[in-house]
């Protein structure tokens, strides 16, 4: 008997603002900037990419490329995308910092 699995896509489970905030917070806690960008890309896929493109002035392809795990988006790009998604970026003290 063959078992077929469907591909897991986190974007399928990011339904509420709370889901999105918790997902991005977990990615940010890891500290890996590529992971944070990829997680933000998952959020973008969960939303309307065409509207996001219009709201940010960035092309759909540019957004996908910047937020792929291998992209290196500028802070300005991250800020535009976060703002268009209704998110805000915040900073907290690192408890392990000396």
PDB file of C-alpha atoms in Angstrom:
ATOM      1  CA  UNK A   1       0.000   0.000   0.000  1.00  0.00           C
ATOM      2  CA  UNK A   2       1.455   3.328  -1.072  1.00  0.00           C
ATOM      3  CA  UNK A   3       1.044   6.282   1.223  1.00  0.00           C
ATOM      4  CA  UNK A   4       0.842   9.728  -0.318  1.00  0.00           C
ATOM      5  CA  UNK A   5       1.671  12.819   1.648  1.00  0.00           C
ATOM      6  CA  UNK A   6       0.839  16.346   0.668  1.00  0.00           C
ATOM      7  CA  UNK A   7       3.488  19.023   0.921  1.00  0.00           C
ATOM      8  CA  UNK A   8       3.380  20.996   4.169  1.00  0.00           C
ATOM      9  CA  UNK A   9       3.053  24.725   3.644  1.00  0.00           C
ATOM     10  CA  UNK A  10       2.974  26.931   6.752  1.00  0.00           C
ATOM     11  CA  UNK A  11       1.013  29.535   4.766  1.00  0.00           C
ATOM     12  CA  UNK A  12      -1.983  27.184   4.872  1.00  0.00           C
ATOM     13  CA  UNK A  13      -2.133  27.550   8.662  1.00  0.00           C
ATOM     14  CA  UNK A  14      -1.609  31.294   9.028  1.00  0.00           C
ATOM     15  CA  UNK A  15      -5.267  32.247   9.263  1.00  0.00           C
ATOM     16  CA  UNK A  16      -5.410  34.887  12.004  1.00  0.00           C
ATOM     17  CA  UNK A  17      -3.359  37.902  13.030  1.00  0.00           C
ATOM     18  CA  UNK A  18      -2.423  36.005  16.204  1.00  0.00           C
ATOM     19  CA  UNK A  19      -1.195  33.007  14.176  1.00  0.00           C
ATOM     20  CA  UNK A  20       0.934  35.291  12.033  1.00  0.00           C
ATOM     21  CA  UNK A  21       2.379  37.202  14.985  1.00  0.00           C
ATOM     22  CA  UNK A  22       3.259  34.000  16.864  1.00  0.00           C
ATOM     23  CA  UNK A  23       4.836  32.461  13.758  1.00  0.00           C
ATOM     24  CA  UNK A  24       7.004  35.494  13.049  1.00  0.00           C
ATOM     25  CA  UNK A  25       7.954  35.842  16.725  1.00  0.00           C
ATOM     26  CA  UNK A  26       9.113  32.219  16.810  1.00  0.00           C
ATOM     27  CA  UNK A  27      11.204  32.785  13.673  1.00  0.00           C
ATOM     28  CA  UNK A  28      12.692  35.979  15.129  1.00  0.00           C
ATOM     29  CA  UNK A  29      13.647  34.249  18.379  1.00  0.00           C
ATOM     30  CA  UNK A  30      15.888  31.910  16.408  1.00  0.00           C
ATOM     31  CA  UNK A  31      17.920  34.921  15.272  1.00  0.00           C
ATOM     32  CA  UNK A  32      18.582  33.558  11.783  1.00  0.00           C
ATOM     33  CA  UNK A  33      17.837  36.368   9.334  1.00  0.00           C
ATOM     34  CA  UNK A  34      17.262  33.947   6.437  1.00  0.00           C
ATOM     35  CA  UNK A  35      14.673  32.111   8.544  1.00  0.00           C
ATOM     36  CA  UNK A  36      12.942  35.389   9.418  1.00  0.00           C
ATOM     37  CA  UNK A  37      12.781  36.379   5.737  1.00  0.00           C
ATOM     38  CA  UNK A  38      11.463  32.936   4.773  1.00  0.00           C
ATOM     39  CA  UNK A  39       8.817  33.111   7.528  1.00  0.00           C
ATOM     40  CA  UNK A  40       7.745  36.536   6.291  1.00  0.00           C
ATOM     41  CA  UNK A  41       7.533  34.966   2.829  1.00  0.00           C
ATOM     42  CA  UNK A  42       5.170  32.333   4.248  1.00  0.00           C
ATOM     43  CA  UNK A  43       2.991  35.136   5.618  1.00  0.00           C
ATOM     44  CA  UNK A  44       3.024  36.866   2.236  1.00  0.00           C
ATOM     45  CA  UNK A  45       1.871  33.640   0.554  1.00  0.00           C
ATOM     46  CA  UNK A  46      -0.958  33.388   3.095  1.00  0.00           C
ATOM     47  CA  UNK A  47      -2.132  36.866   2.065  1.00  0.00           C
ATOM     48  CA  UNK A  48      -2.976  38.482  -1.271  1.00  0.00           C
ATOM     49  CA  UNK A  49       0.369  38.958  -3.030  1.00  0.00           C
ATOM     50  CA  UNK A  50      -1.129  41.148  -5.771  1.00  0.00           C
ATOM     51  CA  UNK A  51      -2.532  43.623  -3.238  1.00  0.00           C
ATOM     52  CA  UNK A  52       0.729  43.543  -1.292  1.00  0.00           C
ATOM     53  CA  UNK A  53       2.640  44.309  -4.479  1.00  0.00           C
ATOM     54  CA  UNK A  54       0.412  47.315  -5.181  1.00  0.00           C
ATOM     55  CA  UNK A  55       0.605  48.538  -1.569  1.00  0.00           C
ATOM     56  CA  UNK A  56       4.406  48.332  -1.402  1.00  0.00           C
ATOM     57  CA  UNK A  57       5.268  49.334  -4.960  1.00  0.00           C
ATOM     58  CA  UNK A  58       7.391  46.177  -5.208  1.00  0.00           C
ATOM     59  CA  UNK A  59       6.920  43.598  -7.952  1.00  0.00           C
ATOM     60  CA  UNK A  60       5.497  40.206  -7.042  1.00  0.00           C
ATOM     61  CA  UNK A  61       8.691  38.588  -8.294  1.00  0.00           C
ATOM     62  CA  UNK A  62      10.796  40.999  -6.250  1.00  0.00           C
ATOM     63  CA  UNK A  63       8.835  40.203  -3.101  1.00  0.00           C
ATOM     64  CA  UNK A  64       9.129  36.451  -3.617  1.00  0.00           C
ATOM     65  CA  UNK A  65      12.848  36.707  -4.394  1.00  0.00           C
ATOM     66  CA  UNK A  66      13.580  38.960  -1.411  1.00  0.00           C
ATOM     67  CA  UNK A  67      11.729  36.670   0.985  1.00  0.00           C
ATOM     68  CA  UNK A  68      12.988  33.360  -0.306  1.00  0.00           C
ATOM     69  CA  UNK A  69      15.315  31.660   2.131  1.00  0.00           C
ATOM     70  CA  UNK A  70      18.202  32.748  -0.084  1.00  0.00           C
ATOM     71  CA  UNK A  71      17.155  36.378  -0.585  1.00  0.00           C
ATOM     72  CA  UNK A  72      18.814  39.256   1.210  1.00  0.00           C
ATOM     73  CA  UNK A  73      16.139  41.953   1.518  1.00  0.00           C
ATOM     74  CA  UNK A  74      17.010  45.434   2.676  1.00  0.00           C
ATOM     75  CA  UNK A  75      15.559  46.689   5.931  1.00  0.00           C
ATOM     76  CA  UNK A  76      13.508  49.161   3.877  1.00  0.00           C
ATOM     77  CA  UNK A  77      11.967  46.269   1.932  1.00  0.00           C
ATOM     78  CA  UNK A  78      11.165  44.384   5.137  1.00  0.00           C
ATOM     79  CA  UNK A  79       9.614  47.544   6.568  1.00  0.00           C
ATOM     80  CA  UNK A  80       7.448  48.127   3.479  1.00  0.00           C
ATOM     81  CA  UNK A  81       6.223  44.544   3.476  1.00  0.00           C
ATOM     82  CA  UNK A  82       5.560  44.483   7.220  1.00  0.00           C
ATOM     83  CA  UNK A  83       3.650  47.761   7.037  1.00  0.00           C
ATOM     84  CA  UNK A  84       1.540  46.604   4.095  1.00  0.00           C
ATOM     85  CA  UNK A  85       0.711  43.429   6.034  1.00  0.00           C
ATOM     86  CA  UNK A  86      -0.423  45.488   9.012  1.00  0.00           C
ATOM     87  CA  UNK A  87       2.566  44.412  11.099  1.00  0.00           C
ATOM     88  CA  UNK A  88       5.035  46.469  13.065  1.00  0.00           C
ATOM     89  CA  UNK A  89       8.634  45.655  13.802  1.00  0.00           C
ATOM     90  CA  UNK A  90       9.738  45.910  17.410  1.00  0.00           C
ATOM     91  CA  UNK A  91      12.947  45.297  19.308  1.00  0.00           C
ATOM     92  CA  UNK A  92      13.423  43.825  22.753  1.00  0.00           C
ATOM     93  CA  UNK A  93      16.486  43.453  24.935  1.00  0.00           C
ATOM     94  CA  UNK A  94      18.346  40.201  24.484  1.00  0.00           C
ATOM     95  CA  UNK A  95      18.418  38.593  27.899  1.00  0.00           C
ATOM     96  CA  UNK A  96      21.576  36.649  27.047  1.00  0.00           C
ATOM     97  CA  UNK A  97      23.544  39.705  25.893  1.00  0.00           C
ATOM     98  CA  UNK A  98      26.359  40.896  28.094  1.00  0.00           C
TER      99      UNK A  98
END
